[in-house]
CSV table of C-alpha atoms in Angstrom, one decimal:
chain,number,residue,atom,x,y,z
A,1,UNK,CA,-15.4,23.7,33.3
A,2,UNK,CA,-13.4,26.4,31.2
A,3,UNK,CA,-11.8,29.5,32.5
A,4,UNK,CA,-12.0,32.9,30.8
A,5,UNK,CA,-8.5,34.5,29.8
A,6,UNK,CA,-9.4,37.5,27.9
A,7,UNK,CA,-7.2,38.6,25.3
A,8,UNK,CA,-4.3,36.1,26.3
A,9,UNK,CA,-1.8,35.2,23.2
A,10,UNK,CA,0.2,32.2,22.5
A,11,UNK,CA,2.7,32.0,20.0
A,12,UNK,CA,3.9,28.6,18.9
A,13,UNK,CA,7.0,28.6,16.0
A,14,UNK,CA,7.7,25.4,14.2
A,15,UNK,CA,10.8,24.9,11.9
A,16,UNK,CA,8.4,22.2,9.9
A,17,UNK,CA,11.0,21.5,7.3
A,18,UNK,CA,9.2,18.3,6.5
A,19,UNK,CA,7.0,15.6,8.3
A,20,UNK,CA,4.0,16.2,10.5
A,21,UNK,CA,5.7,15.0,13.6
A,22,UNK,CA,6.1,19.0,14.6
A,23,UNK,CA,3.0,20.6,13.4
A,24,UNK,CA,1.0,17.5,14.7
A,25,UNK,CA,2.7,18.0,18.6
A,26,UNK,CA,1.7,22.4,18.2
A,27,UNK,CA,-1.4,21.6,16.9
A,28,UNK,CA,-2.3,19.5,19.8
A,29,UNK,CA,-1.0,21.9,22.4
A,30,UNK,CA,-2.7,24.8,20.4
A,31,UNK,CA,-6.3,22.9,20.4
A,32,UNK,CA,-6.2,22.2,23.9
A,33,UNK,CA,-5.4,25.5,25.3
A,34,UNK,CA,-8.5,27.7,23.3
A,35,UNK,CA,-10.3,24.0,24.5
A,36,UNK,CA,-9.8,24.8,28.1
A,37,UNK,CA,-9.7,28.5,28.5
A,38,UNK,CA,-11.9,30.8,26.6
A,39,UNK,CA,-10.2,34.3,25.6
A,40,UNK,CA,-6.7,32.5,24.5
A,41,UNK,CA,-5.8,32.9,21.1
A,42,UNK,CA,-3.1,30.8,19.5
A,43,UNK,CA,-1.0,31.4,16.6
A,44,UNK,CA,1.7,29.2,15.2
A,45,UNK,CA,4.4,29.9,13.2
A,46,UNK,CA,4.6,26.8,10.4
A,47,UNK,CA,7.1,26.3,7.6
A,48,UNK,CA,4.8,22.9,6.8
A,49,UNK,CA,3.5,22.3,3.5
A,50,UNK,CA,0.1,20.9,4.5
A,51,UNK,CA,-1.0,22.7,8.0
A,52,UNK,CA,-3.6,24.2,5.4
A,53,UNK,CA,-5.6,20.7,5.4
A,54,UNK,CA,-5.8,20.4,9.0
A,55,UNK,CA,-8.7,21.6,11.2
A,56,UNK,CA,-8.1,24.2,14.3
A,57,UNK,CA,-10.2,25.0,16.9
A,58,UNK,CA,-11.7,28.6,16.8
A,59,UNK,CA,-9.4,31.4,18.1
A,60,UNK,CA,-5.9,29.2,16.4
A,61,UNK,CA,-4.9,30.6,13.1
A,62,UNK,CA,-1.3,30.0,11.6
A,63,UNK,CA,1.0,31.6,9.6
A,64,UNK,CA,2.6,29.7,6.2
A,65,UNK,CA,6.4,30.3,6.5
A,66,UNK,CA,8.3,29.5,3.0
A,67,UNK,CA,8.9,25.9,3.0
A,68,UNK,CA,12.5,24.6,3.6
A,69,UNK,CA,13.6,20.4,3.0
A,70,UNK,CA,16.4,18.5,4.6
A,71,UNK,CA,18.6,16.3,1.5
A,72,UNK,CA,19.8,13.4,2.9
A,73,UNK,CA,23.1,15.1,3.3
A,74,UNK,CA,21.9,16.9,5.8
A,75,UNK,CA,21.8,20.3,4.3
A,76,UNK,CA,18.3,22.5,3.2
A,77,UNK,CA,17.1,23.8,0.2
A,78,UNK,CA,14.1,25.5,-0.6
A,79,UNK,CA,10.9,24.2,-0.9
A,80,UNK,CA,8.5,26.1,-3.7
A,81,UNK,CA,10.3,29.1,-3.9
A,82,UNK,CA,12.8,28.8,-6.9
A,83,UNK,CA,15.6,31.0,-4.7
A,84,UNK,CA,18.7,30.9,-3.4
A,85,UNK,CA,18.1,29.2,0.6
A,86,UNK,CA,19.9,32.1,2.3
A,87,UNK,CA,17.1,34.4,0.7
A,88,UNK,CA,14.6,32.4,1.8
A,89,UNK,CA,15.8,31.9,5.2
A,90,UNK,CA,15.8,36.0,5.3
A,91,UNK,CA,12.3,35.8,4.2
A,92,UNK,CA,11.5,33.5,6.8
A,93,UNK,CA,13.2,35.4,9.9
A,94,UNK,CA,11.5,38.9,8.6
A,95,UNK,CA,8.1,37.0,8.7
A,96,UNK,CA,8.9,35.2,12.2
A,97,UNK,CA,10.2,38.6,13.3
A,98,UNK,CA,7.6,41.1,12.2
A,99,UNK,CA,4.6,38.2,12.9
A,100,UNK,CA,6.0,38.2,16.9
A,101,UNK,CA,6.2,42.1,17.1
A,102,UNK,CA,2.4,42.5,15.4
A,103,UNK,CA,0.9,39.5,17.5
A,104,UNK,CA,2.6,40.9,20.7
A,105,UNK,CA,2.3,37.2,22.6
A,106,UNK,CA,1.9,37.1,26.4
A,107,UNK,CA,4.0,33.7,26.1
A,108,UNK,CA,6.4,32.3,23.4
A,109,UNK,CA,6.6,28.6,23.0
A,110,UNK,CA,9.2,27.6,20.3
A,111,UNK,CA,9.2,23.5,19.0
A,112,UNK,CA,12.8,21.4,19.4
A,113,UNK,CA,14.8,23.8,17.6
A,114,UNK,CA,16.3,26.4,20.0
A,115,UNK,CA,17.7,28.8,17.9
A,116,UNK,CA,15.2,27.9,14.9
A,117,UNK,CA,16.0,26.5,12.1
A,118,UNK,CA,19.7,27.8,11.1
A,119,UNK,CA,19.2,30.3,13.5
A,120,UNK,CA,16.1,32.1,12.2
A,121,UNK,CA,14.1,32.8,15.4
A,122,UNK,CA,17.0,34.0,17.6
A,123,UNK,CA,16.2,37.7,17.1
A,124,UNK,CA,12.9,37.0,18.0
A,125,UNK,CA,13.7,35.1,20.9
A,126,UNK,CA,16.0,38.2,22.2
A,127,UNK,CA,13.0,40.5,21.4
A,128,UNK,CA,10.1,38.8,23.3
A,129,UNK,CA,12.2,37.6,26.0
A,130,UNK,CA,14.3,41.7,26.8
A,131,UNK,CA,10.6,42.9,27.1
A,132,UNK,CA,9.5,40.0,29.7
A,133,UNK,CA,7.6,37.1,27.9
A,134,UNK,CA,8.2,34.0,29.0
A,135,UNK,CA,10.0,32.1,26.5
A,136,UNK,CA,9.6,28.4,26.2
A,137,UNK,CA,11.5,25.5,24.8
A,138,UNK,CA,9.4,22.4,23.9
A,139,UNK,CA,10.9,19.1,23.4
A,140,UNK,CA,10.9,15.6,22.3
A,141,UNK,CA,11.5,12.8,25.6
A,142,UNK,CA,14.0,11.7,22.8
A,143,UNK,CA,16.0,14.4,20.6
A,144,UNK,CA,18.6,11.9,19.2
A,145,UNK,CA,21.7,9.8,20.6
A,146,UNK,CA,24.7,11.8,23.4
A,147,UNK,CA,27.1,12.2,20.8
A,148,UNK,CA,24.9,13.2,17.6
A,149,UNK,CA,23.0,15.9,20.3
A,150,UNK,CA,26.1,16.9,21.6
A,151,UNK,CA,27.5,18.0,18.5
A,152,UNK,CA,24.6,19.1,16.8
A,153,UNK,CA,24.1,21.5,19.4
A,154,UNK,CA,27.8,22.6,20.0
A,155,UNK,CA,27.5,23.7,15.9
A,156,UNK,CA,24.3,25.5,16.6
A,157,UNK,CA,25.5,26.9,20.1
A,158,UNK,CA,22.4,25.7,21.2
A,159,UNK,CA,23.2,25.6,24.8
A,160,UNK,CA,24.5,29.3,25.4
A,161,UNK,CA,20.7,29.7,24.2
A,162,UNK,CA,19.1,27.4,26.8
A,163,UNK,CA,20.5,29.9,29.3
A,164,UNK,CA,20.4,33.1,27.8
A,165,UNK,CA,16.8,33.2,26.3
A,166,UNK,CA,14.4,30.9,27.9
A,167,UNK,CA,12.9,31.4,31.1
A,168,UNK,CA,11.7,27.3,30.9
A,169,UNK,CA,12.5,24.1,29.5
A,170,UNK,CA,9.7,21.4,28.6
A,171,UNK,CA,10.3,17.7,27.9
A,172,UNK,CA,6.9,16.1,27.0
A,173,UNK,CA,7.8,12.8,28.3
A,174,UNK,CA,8.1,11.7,31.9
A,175,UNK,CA,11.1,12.1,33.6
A,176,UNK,CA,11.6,8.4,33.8
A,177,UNK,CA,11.2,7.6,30.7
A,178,UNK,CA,14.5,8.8,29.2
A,179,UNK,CA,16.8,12.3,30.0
A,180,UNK,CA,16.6,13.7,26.2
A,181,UNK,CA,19.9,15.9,27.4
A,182,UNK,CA,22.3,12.8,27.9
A,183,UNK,CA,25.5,13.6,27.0
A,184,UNK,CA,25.3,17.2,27.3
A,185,UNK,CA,26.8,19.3,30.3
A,186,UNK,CA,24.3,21.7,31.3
A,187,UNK,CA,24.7,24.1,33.5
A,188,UNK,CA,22.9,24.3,36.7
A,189,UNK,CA,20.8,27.0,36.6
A,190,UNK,CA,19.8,25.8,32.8
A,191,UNK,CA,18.7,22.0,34.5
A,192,UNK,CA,16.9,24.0,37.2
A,193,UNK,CA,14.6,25.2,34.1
A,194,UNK,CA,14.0,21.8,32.9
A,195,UNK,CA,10.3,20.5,33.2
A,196,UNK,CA,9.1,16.8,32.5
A,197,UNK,CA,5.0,17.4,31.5
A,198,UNK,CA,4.3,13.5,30.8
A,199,UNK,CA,3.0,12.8,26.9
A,200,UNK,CA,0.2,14.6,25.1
A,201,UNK,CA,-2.3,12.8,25.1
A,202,UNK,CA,-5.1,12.3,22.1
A,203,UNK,CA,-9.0,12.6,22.9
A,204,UNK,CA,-11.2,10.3,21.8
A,205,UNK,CA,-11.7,11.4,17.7
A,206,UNK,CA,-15.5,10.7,15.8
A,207,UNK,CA,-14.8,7.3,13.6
A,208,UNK,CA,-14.5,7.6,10.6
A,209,UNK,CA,-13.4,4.5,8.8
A,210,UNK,CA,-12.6,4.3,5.3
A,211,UNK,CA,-15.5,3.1,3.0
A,212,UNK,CA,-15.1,-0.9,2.4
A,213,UNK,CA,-13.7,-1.6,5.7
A,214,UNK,CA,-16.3,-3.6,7.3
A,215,UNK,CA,-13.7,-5.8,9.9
A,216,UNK,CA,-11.3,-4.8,12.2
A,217,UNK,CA,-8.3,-3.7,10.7
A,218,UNK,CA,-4.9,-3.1,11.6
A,219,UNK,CA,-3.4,0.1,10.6
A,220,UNK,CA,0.1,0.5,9.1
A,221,UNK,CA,1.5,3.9,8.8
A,222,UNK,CA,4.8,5.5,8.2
A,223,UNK,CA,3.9,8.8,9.6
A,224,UNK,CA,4.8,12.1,7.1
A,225,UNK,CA,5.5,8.5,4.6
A,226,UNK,CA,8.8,10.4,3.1
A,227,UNK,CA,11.4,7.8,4.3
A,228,UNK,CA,8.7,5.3,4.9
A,229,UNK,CA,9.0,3.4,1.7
A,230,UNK,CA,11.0,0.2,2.9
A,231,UNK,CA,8.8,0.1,5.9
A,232,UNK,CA,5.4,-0.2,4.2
A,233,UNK,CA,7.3,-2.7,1.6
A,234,UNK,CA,7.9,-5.4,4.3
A,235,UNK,CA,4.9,-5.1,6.1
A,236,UNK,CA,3.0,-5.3,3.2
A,237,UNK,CA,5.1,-9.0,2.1
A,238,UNK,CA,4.8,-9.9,5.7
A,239,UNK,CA,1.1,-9.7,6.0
A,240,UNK,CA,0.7,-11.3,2.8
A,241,UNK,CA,3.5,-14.3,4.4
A,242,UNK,CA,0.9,-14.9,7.3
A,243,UNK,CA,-1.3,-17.6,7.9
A,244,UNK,CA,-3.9,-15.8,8.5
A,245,UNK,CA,-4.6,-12.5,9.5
A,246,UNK,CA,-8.5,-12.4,10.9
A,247,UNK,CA,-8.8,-8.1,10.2
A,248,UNK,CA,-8.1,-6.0,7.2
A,249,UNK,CA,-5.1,-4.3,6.5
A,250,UNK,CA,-5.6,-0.5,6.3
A,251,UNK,CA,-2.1,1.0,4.9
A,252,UNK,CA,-1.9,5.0,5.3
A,253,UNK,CA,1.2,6.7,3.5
A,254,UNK,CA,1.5,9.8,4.9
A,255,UNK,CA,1.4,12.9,2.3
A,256,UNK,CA,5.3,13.3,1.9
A,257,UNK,CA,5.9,9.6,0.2
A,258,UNK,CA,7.0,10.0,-3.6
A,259,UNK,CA,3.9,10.0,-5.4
A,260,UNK,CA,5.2,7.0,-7.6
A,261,UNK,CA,5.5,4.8,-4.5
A,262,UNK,CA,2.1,5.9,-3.3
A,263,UNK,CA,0.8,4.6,-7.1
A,264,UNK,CA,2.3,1.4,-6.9
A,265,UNK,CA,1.6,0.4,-3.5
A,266,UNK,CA,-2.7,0.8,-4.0
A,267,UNK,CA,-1.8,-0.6,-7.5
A,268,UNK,CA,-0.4,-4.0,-5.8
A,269,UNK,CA,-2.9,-4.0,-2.9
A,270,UNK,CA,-6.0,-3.7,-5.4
A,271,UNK,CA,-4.7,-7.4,-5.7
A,272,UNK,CA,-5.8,-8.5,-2.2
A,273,UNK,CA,-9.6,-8.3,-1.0
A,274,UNK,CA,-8.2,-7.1,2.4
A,275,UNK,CA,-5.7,-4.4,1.8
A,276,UNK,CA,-6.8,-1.3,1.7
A,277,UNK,CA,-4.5,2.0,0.9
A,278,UNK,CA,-5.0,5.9,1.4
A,279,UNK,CA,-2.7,8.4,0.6
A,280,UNK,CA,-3.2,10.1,4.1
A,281,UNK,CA,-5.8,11.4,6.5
A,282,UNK,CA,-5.7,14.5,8.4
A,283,UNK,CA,-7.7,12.4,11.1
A,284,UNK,CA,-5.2,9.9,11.9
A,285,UNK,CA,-7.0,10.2,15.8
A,286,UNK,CA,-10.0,8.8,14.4
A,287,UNK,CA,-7.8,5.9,12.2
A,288,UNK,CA,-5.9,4.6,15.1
A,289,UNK,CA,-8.8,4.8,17.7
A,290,UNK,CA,-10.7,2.6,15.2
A,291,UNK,CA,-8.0,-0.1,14.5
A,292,UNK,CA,-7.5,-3.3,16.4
A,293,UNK,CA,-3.5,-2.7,16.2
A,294,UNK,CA,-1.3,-0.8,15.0
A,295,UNK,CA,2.2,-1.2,13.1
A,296,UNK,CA,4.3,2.4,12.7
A,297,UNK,CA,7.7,4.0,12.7
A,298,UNK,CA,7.3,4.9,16.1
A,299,UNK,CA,7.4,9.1,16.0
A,300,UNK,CA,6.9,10.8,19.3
A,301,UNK,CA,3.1,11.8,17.9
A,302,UNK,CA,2.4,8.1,16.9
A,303,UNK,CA,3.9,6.6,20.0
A,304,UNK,CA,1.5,9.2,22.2
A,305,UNK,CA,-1.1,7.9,20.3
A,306,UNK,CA,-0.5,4.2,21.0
A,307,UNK,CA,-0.7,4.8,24.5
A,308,UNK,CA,-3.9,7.5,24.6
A,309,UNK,CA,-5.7,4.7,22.5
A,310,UNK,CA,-4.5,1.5,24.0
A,311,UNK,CA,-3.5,0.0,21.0
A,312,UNK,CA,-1.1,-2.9,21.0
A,313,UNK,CA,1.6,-2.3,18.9
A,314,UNK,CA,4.5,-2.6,17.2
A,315,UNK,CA,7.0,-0.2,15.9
A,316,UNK,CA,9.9,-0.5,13.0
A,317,UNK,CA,11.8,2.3,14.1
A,318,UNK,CA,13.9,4.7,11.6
A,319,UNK,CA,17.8,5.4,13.2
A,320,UNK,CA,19.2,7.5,10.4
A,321,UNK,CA,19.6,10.2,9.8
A,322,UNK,CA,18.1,10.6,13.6
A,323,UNK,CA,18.1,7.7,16.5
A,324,UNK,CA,15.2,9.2,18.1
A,325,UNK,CA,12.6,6.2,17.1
A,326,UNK,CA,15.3,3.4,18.0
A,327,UNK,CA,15.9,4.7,21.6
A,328,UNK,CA,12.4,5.4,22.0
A,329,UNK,CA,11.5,1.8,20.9
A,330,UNK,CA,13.8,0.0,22.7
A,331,UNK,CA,12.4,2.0,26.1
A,332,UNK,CA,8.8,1.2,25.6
A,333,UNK,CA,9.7,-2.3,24.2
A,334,UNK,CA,11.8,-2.6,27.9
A,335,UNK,CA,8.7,-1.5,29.7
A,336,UNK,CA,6.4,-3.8,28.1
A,337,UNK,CA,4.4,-1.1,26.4
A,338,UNK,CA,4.8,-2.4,22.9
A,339,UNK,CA,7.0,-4.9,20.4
A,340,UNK,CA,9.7,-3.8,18.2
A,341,UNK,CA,11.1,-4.8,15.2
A,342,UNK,CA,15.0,-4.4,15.6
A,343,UNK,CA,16.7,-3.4,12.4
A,344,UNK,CA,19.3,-6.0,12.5
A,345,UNK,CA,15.6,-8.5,12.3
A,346,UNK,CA,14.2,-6.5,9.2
A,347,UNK,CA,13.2,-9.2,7.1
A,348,UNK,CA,9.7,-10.7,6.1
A,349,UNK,CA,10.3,-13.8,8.4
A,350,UNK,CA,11.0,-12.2,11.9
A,351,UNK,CA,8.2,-10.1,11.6
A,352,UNK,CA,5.9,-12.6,10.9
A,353,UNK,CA,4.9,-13.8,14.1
A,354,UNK,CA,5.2,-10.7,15.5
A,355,UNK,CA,2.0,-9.5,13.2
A,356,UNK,CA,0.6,-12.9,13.5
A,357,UNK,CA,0.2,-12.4,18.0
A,358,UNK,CA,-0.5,-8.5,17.6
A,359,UNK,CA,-3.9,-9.6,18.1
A,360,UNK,CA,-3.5,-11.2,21.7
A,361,UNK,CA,-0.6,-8.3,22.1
A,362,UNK,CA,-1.3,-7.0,25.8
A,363,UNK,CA,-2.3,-3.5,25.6
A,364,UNK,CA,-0.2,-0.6,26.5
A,365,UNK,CA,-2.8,0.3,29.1
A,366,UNK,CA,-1.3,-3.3,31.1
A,367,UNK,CA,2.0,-1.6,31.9
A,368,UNK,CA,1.2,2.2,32.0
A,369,UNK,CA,2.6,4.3,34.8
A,370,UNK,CA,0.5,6.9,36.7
A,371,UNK,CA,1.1,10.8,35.5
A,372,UNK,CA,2.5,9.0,31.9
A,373,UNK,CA,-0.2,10.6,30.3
A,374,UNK,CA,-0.4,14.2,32.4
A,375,UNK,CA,1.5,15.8,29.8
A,376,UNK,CA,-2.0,18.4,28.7
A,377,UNK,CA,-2.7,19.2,31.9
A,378,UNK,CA,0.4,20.1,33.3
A,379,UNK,CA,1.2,22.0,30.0
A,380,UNK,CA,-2.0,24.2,30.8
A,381,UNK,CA,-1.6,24.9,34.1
A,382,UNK,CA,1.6,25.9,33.4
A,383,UNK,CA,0.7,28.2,30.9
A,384,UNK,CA,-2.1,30.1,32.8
A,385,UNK,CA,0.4,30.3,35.7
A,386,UNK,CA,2.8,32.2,33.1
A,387,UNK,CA,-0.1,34.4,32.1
A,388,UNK,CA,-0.8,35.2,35.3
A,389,UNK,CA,2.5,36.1,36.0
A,390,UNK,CA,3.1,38.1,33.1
A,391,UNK,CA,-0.9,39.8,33.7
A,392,UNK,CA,0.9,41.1,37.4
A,393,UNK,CA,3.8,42.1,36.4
A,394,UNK,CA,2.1,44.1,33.7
């Protein structure tokens, strides 16, 4: 049963400076909410390249932020305008800015980056949060190793933030699953805002599997597919080093590999009756609900989707520039929720057998904890109780 909201606004702001693991997370959140309560509106705030190709639920609409990458040296540049990057982080605070005053939100949820990316939404932040909206910080179970965090965020003055501008703080993982704030010394009253929602959950998605896929298959994806290359590479030799693999292998890229890769992985899979390769889908729900197993990097999206499916899995995790997929792997591994391919094992030959028994893998549905998957429904309770709150006091 939905509830009627009238004329309630959500704003979402997502740095997006490459990858879908951000846009995927706010676009869940966003769908959900106008799902459950008629009269919301969402709008997110996007720097993403492709949020265009995805589908939204009536009454969510997006705004296109100029595009900024991360080099591998850490550092941004712009993405498609041919500008200096200070101008177009200018650009992409007056748009944040003038967006927030126009939409005039009843609650302001902003994605991992407390202060934005290189500070671009802490203006906004003051404004929305001086004239009483409730000002939320979304993040990962996992943000990145003690010592990386700690720093990052002492550069950024993140914390100062934590406690000056937002009235909550949302982890959307259970508390038990890992404390994404190790190694950082918050202050009391900041903890006090902390709230653990359990994962987002996926619903089930209409199948649509690719044409020529008339088995099972198991699906191999990279995620956003930009640092996915060696990934793809050994699972692709590795399935080919099986003695037999009884379901197709479906290979997604992800729309951020370099196109050349892209060419030559179908080029060598056009070899092999039962390969199969897409660039990417924008239903990835529908994909993974469809495949017998899965293999993947392990991203906070892909890992939720494992467990809202029940796929057995298992994950070769990235750990530069970011540890977030390691940690997160070597948890669920621990709790029996899937296998993991540790980096010191990443050759052809240890992962092997491990694709060879994905088949008979348990599912994650064997070792799943009650509330793990609560993470929706505590996120909209939560959010009509702000609305409700912010409807009194106005």
């Amino acid at each position: 049963m939905r509830t009627r909201l009238d004329d309630r606004r959500v704003l979402i702001y997502s740095h997006d400076s490459f990858g879908l693991g951000h846009l995927s997370r706010c676009r869940a959140i966003a769908n959900e909410l106008v799902g459950r309560y008629k009269g919301i509106s969402v709008l997110i705030l996007s720097g993403s390249p492709v949020i265009g190709n995805f589908e939204f639920r009536a009454r969510v609409d997006f705004v296109r932020i100029p595009g900024i990458i991360k080099l591998k040296d850490g550092s941004y540049t712009s993405l498609g305008l041919h500008i200096e990057l200070d101008q177009t982080l200018a650009i992409r605070e007056s748009i944040i800015r003038h967006t927030a005053m126009a939409f005039d939100p009843d609650v302001f949820i902003v994605d991992k980056e407390p202060l934005g990316l290189e500070g671009e939404v802490r203006e906004t932040l003051r404004m929305l949060h001086s004239n009483g909206v409730p000002t939320i910080l979304g993040e990962r179970e996992v943000i990145d190793s003690p010592n990386t965090l700690a720093a990052e965020w002492g550069r950024k003055s993140a914390l100062p933030a934590l406690g000056d501008l937002y009235d909550e703080i949302w982890v959307y993982g259970p508390e038990w699953f890992y404390d994404p704030f190790t190694g950082l010394d918050l202050d009391p009253v900041v903890a006090k805002k902390v709230i653990y929602t359990g994962y987002l959950p996926r619903g089930p998605a209409e199948s649509q599997s690719p044409p020529g896929l008339d088995r099972p298959y198991f699906l191999i994806t990279p995620g956003g597919g930009k640092d996915g290359e060696e990934m793809v590479d050994l699972v692709f030799e590795a399935c080919l080093a099986c003695k037999s693999l009884p379901v197709d292998i479906l290979f997604v890229l992800g729309p951020f590999m370099e196109e050349q890769k892209r060419k030559e992985f179908s080029e060598r899979a056009r070899q092999y009756e039962h390969f199969h390769v897409i660039g990417y889908s924008t239903r990835m729900e529908s994909l993974i609900q469809d495949a017998a197993g899965l293999v993947s990097m392990g991203g906070y999206n892909t890992f939720c989707e494992i467990l809202s499916f029940d796929k057995p899995s298992i994950i070769i995790p990235r750990y530069e520039p970011r540890m977030e997929q390691l940690i997160r792997a070597r948890r669920a591994e621990e709790l029996g929720l899937v296998r993991m391919l540790k980096p010191e094992n990443f050759r052809v030959e240890c992962l092997v057998p491990l694709l060879e028994n994905l088949g008979s893998q348990p599912p994650p549905s064997t070792k799943l904890r009650p509330g793990m998957l609560d993470g929706m429904d505590n996120i909209c309770r939560r959010v009509v109780q702000l609305l409700d709150r912010r409807a009194r006091a106005a």
